Coordinates of C-alpha atoms and ligand atoms in Angstrom, one line a residue:
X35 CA 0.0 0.0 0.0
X36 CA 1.5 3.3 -0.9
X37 CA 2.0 5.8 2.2
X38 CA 2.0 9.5 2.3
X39 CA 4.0 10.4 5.2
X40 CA 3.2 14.1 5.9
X41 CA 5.2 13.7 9.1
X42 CA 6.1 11.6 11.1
X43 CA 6.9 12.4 15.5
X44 CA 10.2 12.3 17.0
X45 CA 10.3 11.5 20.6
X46 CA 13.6 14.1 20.6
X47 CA 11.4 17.4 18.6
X48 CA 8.8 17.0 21.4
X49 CA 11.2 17.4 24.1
X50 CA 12.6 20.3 22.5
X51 CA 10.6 23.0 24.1
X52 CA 11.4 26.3 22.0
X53 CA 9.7 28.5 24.7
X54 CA 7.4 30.3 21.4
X55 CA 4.6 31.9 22.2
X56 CA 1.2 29.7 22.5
X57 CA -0.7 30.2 19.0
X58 CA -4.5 30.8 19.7
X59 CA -6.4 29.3 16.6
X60 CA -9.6 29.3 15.9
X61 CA -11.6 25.8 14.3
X62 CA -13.3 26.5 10.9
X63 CA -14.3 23.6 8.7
X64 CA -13.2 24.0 4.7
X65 CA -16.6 24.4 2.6
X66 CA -14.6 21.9 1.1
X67 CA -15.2 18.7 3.3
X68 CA -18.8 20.0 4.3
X69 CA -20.3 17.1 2.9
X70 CA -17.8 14.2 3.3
X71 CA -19.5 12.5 5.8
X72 CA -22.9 12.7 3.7
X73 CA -24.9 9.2 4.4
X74 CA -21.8 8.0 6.4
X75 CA -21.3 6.5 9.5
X76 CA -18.3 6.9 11.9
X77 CA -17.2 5.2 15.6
X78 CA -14.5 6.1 18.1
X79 CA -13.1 3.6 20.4
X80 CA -11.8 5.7 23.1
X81 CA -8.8 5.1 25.9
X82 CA -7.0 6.3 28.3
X83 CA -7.9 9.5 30.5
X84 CA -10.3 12.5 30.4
X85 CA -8.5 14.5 28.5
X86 CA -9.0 11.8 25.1
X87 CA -12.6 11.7 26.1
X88 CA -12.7 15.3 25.4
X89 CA -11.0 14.9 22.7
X90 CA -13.1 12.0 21.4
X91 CA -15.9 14.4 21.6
X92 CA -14.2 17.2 19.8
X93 CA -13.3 14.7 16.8
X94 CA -17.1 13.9 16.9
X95 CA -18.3 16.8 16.9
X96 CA -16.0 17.8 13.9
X97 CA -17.0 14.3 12.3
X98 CA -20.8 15.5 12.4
X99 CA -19.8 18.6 11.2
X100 CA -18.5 17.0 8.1
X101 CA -22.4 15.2 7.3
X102 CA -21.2 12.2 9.1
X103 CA -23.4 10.4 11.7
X104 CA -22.7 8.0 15.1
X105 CA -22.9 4.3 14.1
X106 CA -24.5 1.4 16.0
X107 CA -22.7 -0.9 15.2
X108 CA -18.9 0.2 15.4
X109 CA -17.4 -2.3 12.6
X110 CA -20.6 -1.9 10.4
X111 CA -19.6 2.0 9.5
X112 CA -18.0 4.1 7.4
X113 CA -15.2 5.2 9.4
X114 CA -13.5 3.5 12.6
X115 CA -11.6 5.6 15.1
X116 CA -9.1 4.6 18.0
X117 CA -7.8 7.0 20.1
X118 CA -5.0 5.5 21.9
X119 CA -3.5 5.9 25.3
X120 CA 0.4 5.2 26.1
X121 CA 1.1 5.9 29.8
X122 CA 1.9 2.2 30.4
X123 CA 2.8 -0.4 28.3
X124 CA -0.7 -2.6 29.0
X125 CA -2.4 0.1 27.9
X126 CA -1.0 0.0 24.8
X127 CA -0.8 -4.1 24.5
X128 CA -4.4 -3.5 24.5
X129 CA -4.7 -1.6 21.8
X130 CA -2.4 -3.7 19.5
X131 CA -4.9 -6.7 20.4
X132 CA -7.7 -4.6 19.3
X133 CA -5.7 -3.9 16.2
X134 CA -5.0 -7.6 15.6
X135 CA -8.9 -8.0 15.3
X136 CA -9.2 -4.9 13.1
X137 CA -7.9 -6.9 10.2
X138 CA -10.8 -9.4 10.1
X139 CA -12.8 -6.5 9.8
X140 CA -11.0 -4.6 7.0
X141 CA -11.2 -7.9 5.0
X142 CA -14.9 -8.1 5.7
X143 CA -15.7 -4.4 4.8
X144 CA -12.7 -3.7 2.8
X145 CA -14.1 0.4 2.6
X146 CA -14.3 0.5 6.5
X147 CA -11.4 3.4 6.6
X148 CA -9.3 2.7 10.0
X149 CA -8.0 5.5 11.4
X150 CA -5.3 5.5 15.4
X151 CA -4.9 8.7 16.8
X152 CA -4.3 10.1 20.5
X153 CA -1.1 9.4 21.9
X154 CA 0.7 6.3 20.8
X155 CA 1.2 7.9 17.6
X156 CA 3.4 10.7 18.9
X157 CA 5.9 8.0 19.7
X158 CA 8.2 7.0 16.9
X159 CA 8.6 3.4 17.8
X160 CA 4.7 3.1 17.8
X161 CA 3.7 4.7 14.5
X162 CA 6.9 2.3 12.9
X163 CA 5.2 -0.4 14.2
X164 CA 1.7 0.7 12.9
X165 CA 3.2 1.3 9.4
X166 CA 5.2 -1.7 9.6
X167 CA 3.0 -4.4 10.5
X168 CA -0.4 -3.3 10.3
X169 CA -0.9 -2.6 6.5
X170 CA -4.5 -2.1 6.6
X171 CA -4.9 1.1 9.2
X172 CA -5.4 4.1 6.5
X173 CA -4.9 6.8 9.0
X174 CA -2.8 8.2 11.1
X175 CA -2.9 11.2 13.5
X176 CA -2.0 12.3 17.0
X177 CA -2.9 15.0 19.4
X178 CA -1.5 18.3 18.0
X179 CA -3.7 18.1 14.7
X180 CA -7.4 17.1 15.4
X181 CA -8.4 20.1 13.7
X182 CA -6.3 18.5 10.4
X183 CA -9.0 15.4 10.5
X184 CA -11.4 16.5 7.7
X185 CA -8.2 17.3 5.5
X186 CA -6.3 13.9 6.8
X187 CA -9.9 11.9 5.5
X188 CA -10.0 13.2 2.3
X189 CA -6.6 12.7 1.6
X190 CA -7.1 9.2 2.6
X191 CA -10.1 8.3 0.2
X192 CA -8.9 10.4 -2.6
X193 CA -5.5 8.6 -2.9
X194 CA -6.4 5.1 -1.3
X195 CA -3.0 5.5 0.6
X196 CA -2.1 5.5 4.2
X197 CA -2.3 8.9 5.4
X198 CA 0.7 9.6 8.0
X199 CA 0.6 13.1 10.1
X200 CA 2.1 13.5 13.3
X201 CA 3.5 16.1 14.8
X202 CA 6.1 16.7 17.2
X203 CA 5.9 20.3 18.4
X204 CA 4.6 22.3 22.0
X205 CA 1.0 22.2 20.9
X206 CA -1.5 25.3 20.2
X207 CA -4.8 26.2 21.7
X208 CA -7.7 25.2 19.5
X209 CA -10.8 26.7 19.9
X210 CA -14.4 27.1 18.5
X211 CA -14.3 23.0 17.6
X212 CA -17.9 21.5 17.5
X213 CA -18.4 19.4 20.2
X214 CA -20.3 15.8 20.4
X215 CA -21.0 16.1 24.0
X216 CA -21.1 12.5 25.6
X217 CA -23.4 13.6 28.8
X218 CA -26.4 16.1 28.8
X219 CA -25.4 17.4 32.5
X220 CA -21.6 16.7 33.2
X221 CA -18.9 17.9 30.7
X222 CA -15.6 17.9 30.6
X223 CA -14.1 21.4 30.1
X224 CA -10.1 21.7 29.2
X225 CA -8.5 24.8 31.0
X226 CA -4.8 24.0 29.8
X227 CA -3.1 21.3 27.8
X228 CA 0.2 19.4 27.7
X229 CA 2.6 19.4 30.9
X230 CA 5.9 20.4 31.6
X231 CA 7.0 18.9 34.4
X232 CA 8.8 16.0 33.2
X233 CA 8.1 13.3 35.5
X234 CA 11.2 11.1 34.9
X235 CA 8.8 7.8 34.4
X236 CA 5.8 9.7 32.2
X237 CA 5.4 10.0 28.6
X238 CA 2.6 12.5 28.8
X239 CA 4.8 15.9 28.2
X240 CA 6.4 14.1 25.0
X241 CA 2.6 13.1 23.4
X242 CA 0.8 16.7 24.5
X243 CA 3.2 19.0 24.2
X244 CA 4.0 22.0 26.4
X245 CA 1.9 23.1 29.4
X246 CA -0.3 26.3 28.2
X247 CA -3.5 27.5 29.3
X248 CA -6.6 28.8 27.6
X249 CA -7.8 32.2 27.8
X250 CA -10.3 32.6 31.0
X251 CA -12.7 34.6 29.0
X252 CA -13.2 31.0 26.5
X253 CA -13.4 28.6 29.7
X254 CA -15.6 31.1 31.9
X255 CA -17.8 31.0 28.7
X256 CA -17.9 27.7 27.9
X257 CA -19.3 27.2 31.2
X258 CA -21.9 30.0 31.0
X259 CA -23.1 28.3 28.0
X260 CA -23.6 25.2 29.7
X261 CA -25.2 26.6 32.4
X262 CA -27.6 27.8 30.1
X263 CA -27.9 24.3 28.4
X264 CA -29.0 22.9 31.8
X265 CA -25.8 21.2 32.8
X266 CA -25.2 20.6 36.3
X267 CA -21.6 19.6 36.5
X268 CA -18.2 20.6 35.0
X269 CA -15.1 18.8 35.3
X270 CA -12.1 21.0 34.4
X271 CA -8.7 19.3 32.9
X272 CA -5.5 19.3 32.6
X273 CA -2.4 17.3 33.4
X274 CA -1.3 20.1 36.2
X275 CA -4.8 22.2 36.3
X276 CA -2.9 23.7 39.1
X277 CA -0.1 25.2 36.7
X278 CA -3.0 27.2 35.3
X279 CA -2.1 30.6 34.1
X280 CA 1.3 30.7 35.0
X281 CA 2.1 30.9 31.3
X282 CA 0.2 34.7 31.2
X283 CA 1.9 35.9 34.6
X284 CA 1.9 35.4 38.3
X285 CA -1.5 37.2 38.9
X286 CA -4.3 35.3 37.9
X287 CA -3.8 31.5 38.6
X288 CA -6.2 28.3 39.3
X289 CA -7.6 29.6 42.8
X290 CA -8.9 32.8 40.6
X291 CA -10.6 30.7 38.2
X292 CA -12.0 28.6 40.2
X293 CA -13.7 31.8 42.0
X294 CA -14.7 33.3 38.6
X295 CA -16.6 30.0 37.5
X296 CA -18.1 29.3 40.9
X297 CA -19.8 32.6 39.5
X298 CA -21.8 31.3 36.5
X299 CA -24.3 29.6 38.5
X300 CA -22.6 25.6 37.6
X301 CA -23.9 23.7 40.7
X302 CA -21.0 22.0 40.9
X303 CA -17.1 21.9 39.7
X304 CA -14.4 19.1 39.8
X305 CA -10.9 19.4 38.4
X306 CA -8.5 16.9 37.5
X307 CA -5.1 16.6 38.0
X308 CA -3.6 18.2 40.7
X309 CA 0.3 18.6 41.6
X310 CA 1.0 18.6 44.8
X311 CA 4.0 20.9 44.4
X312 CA 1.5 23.4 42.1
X313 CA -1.5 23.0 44.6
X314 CA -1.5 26.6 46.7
X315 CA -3.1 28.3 49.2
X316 CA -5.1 30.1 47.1
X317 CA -7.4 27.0 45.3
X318 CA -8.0 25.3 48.6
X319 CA -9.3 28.8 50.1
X320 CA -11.0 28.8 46.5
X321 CA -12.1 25.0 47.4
X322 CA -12.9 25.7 51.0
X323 CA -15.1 28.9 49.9
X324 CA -17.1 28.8 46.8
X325 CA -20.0 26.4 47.0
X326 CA -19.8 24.7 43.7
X327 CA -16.7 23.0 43.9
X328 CA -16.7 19.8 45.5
X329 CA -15.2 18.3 48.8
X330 CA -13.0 16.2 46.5
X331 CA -9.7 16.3 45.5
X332 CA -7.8 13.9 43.4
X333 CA -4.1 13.8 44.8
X334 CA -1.3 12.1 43.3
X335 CA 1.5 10.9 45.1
X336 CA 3.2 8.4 43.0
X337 CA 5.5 7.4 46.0
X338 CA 5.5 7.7 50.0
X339 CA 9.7 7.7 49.6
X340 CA 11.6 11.0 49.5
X341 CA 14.1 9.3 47.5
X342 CA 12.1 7.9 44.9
X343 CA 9.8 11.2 44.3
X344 CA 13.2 12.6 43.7
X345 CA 14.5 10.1 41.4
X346 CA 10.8 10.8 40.2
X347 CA 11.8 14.4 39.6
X348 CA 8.1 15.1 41.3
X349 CA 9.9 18.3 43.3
X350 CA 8.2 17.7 46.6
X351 CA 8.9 15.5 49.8
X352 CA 6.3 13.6 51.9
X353 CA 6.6 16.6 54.5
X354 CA 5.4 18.7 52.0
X355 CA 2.7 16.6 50.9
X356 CA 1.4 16.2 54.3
X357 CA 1.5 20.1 54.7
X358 CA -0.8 20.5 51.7
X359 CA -3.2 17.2 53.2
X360 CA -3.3 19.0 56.9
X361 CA -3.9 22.1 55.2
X362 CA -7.2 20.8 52.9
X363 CA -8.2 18.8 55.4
X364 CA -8.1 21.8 58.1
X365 CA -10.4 23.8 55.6
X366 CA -12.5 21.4 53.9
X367 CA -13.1 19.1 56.4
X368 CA -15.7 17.0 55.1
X369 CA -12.8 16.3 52.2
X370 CA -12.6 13.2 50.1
X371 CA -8.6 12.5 48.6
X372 CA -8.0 10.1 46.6
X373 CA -4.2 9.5 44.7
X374 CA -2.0 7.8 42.2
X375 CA 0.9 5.2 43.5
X376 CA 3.1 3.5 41.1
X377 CA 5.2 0.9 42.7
X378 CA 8.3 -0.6 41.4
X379 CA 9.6 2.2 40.2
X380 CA 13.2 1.3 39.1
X381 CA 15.5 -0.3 42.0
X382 CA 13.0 0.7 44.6
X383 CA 13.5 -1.3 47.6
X384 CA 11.7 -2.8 49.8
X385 CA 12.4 0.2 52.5
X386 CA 11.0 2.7 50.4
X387 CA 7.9 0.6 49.2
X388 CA 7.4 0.5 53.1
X389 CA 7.3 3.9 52.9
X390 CA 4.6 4.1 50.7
X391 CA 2.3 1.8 52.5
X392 CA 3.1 4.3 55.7
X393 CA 2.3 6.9 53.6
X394 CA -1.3 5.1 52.5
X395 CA -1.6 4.4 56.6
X396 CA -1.3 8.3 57.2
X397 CA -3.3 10.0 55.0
X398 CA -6.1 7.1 54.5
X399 CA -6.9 7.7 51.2
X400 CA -10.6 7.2 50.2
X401 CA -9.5 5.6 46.7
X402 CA -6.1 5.0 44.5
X403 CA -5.0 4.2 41.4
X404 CA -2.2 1.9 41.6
X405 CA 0.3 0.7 39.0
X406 CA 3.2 -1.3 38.1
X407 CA 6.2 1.1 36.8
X408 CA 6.0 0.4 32.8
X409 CA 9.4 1.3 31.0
X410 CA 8.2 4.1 28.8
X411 CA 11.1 4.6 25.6
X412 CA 12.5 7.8 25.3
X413 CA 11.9 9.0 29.3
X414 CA 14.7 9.2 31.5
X415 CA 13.3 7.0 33.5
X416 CA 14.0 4.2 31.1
X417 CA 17.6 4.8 30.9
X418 CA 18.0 3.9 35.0
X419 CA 19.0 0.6 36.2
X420 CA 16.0 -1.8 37.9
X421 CA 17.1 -4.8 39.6
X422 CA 13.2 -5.2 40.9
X423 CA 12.0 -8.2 39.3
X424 CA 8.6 -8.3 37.9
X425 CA 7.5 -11.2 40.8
X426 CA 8.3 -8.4 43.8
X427 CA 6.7 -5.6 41.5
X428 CA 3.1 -7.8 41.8
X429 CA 3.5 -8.7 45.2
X430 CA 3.9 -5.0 46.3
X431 CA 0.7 -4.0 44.2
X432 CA -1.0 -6.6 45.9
X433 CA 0.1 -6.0 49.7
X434 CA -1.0 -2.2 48.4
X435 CA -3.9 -2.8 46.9
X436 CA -5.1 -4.3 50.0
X437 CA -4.6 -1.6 52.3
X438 CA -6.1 1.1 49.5
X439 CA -9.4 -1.1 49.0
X440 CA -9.5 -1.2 53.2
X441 CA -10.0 3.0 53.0
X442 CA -11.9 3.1 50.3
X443 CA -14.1 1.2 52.0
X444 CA -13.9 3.3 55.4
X445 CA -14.4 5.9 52.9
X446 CA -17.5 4.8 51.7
X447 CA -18.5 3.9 55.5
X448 CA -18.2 7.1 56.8
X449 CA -21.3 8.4 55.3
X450 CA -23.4 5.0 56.2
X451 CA -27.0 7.0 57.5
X452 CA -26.4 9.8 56.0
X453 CA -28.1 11.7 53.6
X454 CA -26.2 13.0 50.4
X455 CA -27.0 14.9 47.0
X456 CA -26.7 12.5 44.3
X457 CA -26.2 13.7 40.6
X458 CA -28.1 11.2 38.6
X459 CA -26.2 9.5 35.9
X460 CA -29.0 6.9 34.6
X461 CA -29.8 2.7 35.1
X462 CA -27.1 1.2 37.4
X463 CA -25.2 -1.2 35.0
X464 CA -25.5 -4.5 37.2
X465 CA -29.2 -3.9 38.3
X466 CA -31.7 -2.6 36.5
X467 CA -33.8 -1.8 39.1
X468 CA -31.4 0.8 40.3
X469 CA -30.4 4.3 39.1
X470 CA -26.8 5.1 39.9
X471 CA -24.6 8.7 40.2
X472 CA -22.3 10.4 42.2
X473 CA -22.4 12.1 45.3
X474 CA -20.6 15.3 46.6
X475 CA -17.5 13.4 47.7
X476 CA -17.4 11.6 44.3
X477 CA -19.0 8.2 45.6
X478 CA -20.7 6.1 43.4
X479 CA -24.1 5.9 44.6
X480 CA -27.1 3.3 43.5
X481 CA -30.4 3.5 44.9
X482 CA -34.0 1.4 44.0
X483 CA -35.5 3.8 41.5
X484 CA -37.1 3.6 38.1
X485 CA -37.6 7.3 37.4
X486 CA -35.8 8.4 34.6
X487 CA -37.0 11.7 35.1
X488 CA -34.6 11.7 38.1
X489 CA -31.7 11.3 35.5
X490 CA -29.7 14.9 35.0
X491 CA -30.9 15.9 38.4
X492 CA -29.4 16.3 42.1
X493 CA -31.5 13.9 44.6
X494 CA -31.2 13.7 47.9
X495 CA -30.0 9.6 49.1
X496 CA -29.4 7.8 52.4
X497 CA -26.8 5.9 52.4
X498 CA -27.9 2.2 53.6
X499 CA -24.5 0.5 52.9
X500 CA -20.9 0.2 52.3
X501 CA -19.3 -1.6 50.0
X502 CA -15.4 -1.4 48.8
X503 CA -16.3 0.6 45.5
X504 CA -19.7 2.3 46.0
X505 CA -22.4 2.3 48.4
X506 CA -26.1 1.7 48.4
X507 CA -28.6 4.0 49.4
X508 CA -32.6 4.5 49.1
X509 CA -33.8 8.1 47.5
X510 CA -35.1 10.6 50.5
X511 CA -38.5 12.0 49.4
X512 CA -38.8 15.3 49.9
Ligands
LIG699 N1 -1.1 14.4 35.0 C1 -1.5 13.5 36.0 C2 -1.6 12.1 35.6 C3 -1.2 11.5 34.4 S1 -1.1 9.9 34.1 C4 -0.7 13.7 37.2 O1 0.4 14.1 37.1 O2 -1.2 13.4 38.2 C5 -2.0 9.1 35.4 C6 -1.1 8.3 36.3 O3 -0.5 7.2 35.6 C7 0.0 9.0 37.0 O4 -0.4 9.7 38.1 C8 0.9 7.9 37.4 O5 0.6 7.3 38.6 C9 0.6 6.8 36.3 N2 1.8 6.7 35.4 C10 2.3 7.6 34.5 N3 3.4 7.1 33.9 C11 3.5 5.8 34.3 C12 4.4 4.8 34.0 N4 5.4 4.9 33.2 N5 4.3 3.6 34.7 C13 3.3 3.4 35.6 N6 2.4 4.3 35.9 C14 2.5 5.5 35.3
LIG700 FE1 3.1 12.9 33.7 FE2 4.1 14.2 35.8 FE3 3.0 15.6 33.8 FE4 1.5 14.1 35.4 S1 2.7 15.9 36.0 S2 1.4 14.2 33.2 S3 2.8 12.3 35.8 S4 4.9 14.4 33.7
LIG701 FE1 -2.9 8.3 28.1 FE2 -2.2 10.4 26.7 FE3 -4.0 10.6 28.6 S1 -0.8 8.8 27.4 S2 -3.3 9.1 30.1 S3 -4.2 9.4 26.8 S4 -2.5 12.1 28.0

């Protein structure tokens, strides 16, 4: 099959961080692929974190845009999307497998056009390997040129070639896209993008570029406007949300934003991720004061060893992240933290994994995600000597696990009898009979209900019981 490499990434250009000014461009779709998607059908798969599942809506929406609508059946359309994830090296196994069963499919529906995008094509070794051994994927895109999709498509049908264009740079800020919004009353809304704080382990800052923030004026908007669409919850992202604004000056940062959108009349805000080094004074008196933003607050530590977050190059110690977990605590009380640990890390011992599980004993998490250290090529991280074998790497996420899953649970006791405001997501997936959401502290609530009229709205449940991962409650009438 003949290829049209447009460009291809290099791990090495996305390092390079030229310190240019962030470009501010707005979306427009050519008159030219206006009706491309006439009478066509299109599907994403989507992986990985928040910020590709508002991406995956932003590629939708542009889809739409194009005359394309959302298939049923994902391998009965027109076009196939999968936006990949590469933060650990199952996540992208998984996606490989996927591809594997792809090829069935082509042969099947030989004018299915496949199409990867996301991050594990801004890695070199990854797009070789898609070029290499799976002939029959027609398209290939990462994260720094969604806007490029309806272009990228056309090329692809009009030549019959695979359609290679990835690119390596510090990203821009993309706004105006059409948006395929997944929920109709919890969106995610991007603040920044990319990160540049070069955890030595994580391949996030080479895949999204460098850490820039969006013009208040768009985010403050964007939430007005769903405000006035009815929605009831935002959920602001980032890789550091915390490192907001810092690229326009010292003077208005997250805690101001967070003050400014508590404003618009959103019942309620999350945010997601934190830095504990980034977190300040100012968001949790922002946390601690405005209404709408949740007792919540999703942590991560990575490691409970002052060595390893330094060999980490997370520039903070335990002390420090104790400070900042006295300090939330102090003026949120009723707060609800949750983390990510990796274990394993390379030549951790078993005196600093200790540490970790003293760490987990100390602040009593109400939740973690836990991982296995995954070699990520092209990170400094992959370059250090790890005499850990894979055996003592399993057993530490186990002995972990335990003690995480014993919080969580103590975290979901805490509120047994209690009676909490539950945003209503829809049908519980295990029982029918129940209607699940979440509650302030980001619990996982079901409770006996058939109402969908109650879906999109806050309820008031008692919580009846405790379980490791949610709890179970029955609906308070008023
Ligand atoms: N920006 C966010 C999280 C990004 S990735 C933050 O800094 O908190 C989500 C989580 O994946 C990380 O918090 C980390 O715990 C984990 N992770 C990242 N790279 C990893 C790797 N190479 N191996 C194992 N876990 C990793
Ligand atoms: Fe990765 Fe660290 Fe950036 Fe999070 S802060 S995305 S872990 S480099
Ligand atoms: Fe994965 Fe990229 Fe998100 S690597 S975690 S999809 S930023």
């Amino acid at each position: 099959m003949r290829k049209i490499k447009l460009s291809m990434p290099s791990l090495v250009a996305a390092r390079n961080r030229k310190g240019e000014e962030t470009r501010y461009v707005t979306y427009k779709l050519d008159n030219k692929y206006n009706n491309l998607g006439k009478d066509k059908t299109y599907y994403i798969f989507t992986y990985g974190c928040q910020g590709n599942e508002a991406d995956s809506e932003v590629i939708s929406g542009i889809l739409e845009q194009m005359g394309y609508t959302r298939a049923i059946e994902p391998y009965a359309s027109d076009v196939v999307l999968l936006n990949t994830c590469a933060i650990r090296e199952n996540a992208e196994n998984r996606i490989w497998g996927v591809l594997g069963n792809l090829k069935g499919v082509k042969r099947q529906n030989p004018d299915l056009l496949i199409g990867i995008c996301g991050c594990m094509p801004q890695e070199e070794n990854a797009t070789n390997k898609l070029l290499e051994s799976y002939p029959f994927v027609d398209l290939v895109f990462g994260t720094h040129n969604i806007c490029e999709l309806p272009k990228l498509i056309y090329q692809a049908y009009l030549t019959k070639a695979k359609v290679v264009e990835v690119i390596s740079s510090q990203g821009y800020i993309l706004e105006g896209t059409p948006k395929h919004r997944e929920s109709s009353h919890k969106a995610w809304v991007n603040i920044m993008y990319g990160c540049d704080e070069f955890c030595t382990y994580c391949i996030v800052p080479y895949t999204r570029g460098k850490e820039r923030s969006r013009h208040k004026e768009d985010i403050i908007n964007e939430v007005k406007d769903l405000v006035a669409k009815g929605y009831k919850e935002v959920t602001l992202l980032g890789q550091n949300v915390n490192a907001y604004g810092k690229d326009f000056g010292p003077d208005y940062t997250f805690g101001d934003l967070l003050v400014d959108l508590d404003k618009t009349g959103i019942e309620r805000i999350r945010y997601t991720t934190s830095h504990p080094r980034d977190l300040d004074e100012k968001t949790i008196q922002a946390m601690a004061n405005c209404k709408s933003v949740m007792p919540q607050l999703h942590l991560p530590v990575q490691s409970g060893d002052n060595e390893i977050l330094r060999k980490m190059n997370r520039k903070y110690t335990v002390e420090e992240y104790l400070e900042k977990i006295k300090r939330l605590k102090e003026l949120i009380p009723n707060i609800s933290i949750t983390t990510d640990i990796i274990v394993g890390f390379p030549n951790e011992t078993e005196e600093q994994f200790q540490h970790t599980l003293d760490l987990v004993e100390k602040v009593q998490f109400e939740g973690a995600f836990t991982f296995i250290y995954s070699k990520r090529e092209g990170t400094p991280a992959a370059k250090m000597e790890d005499n850990v074998s894979e055996e003592v790497k399993k057993e530490r996420l186990e002995r972990l696990n335990e003690r995480v899953d014993y919080y969580y649970k103590k975290g979901n006791e805490r509120f047994l009898d209690k009676v909490v405001l539950v945003l209503v997501d829809g049908v519980s997936k295990n029982n029918k009979e129940n209607l699940c959401g979440y509650s302030e502290n980001l619990k996982l609530v079901h409770f006996k209900s058939s109402d969908m009229s109650l879906v999109g709205k806050i309820v008031k449940v008692r919580i009846t019981e405790a379980k490791t991962w949610f709890q179970m409650g029955e609906l308070v009438s008023e």
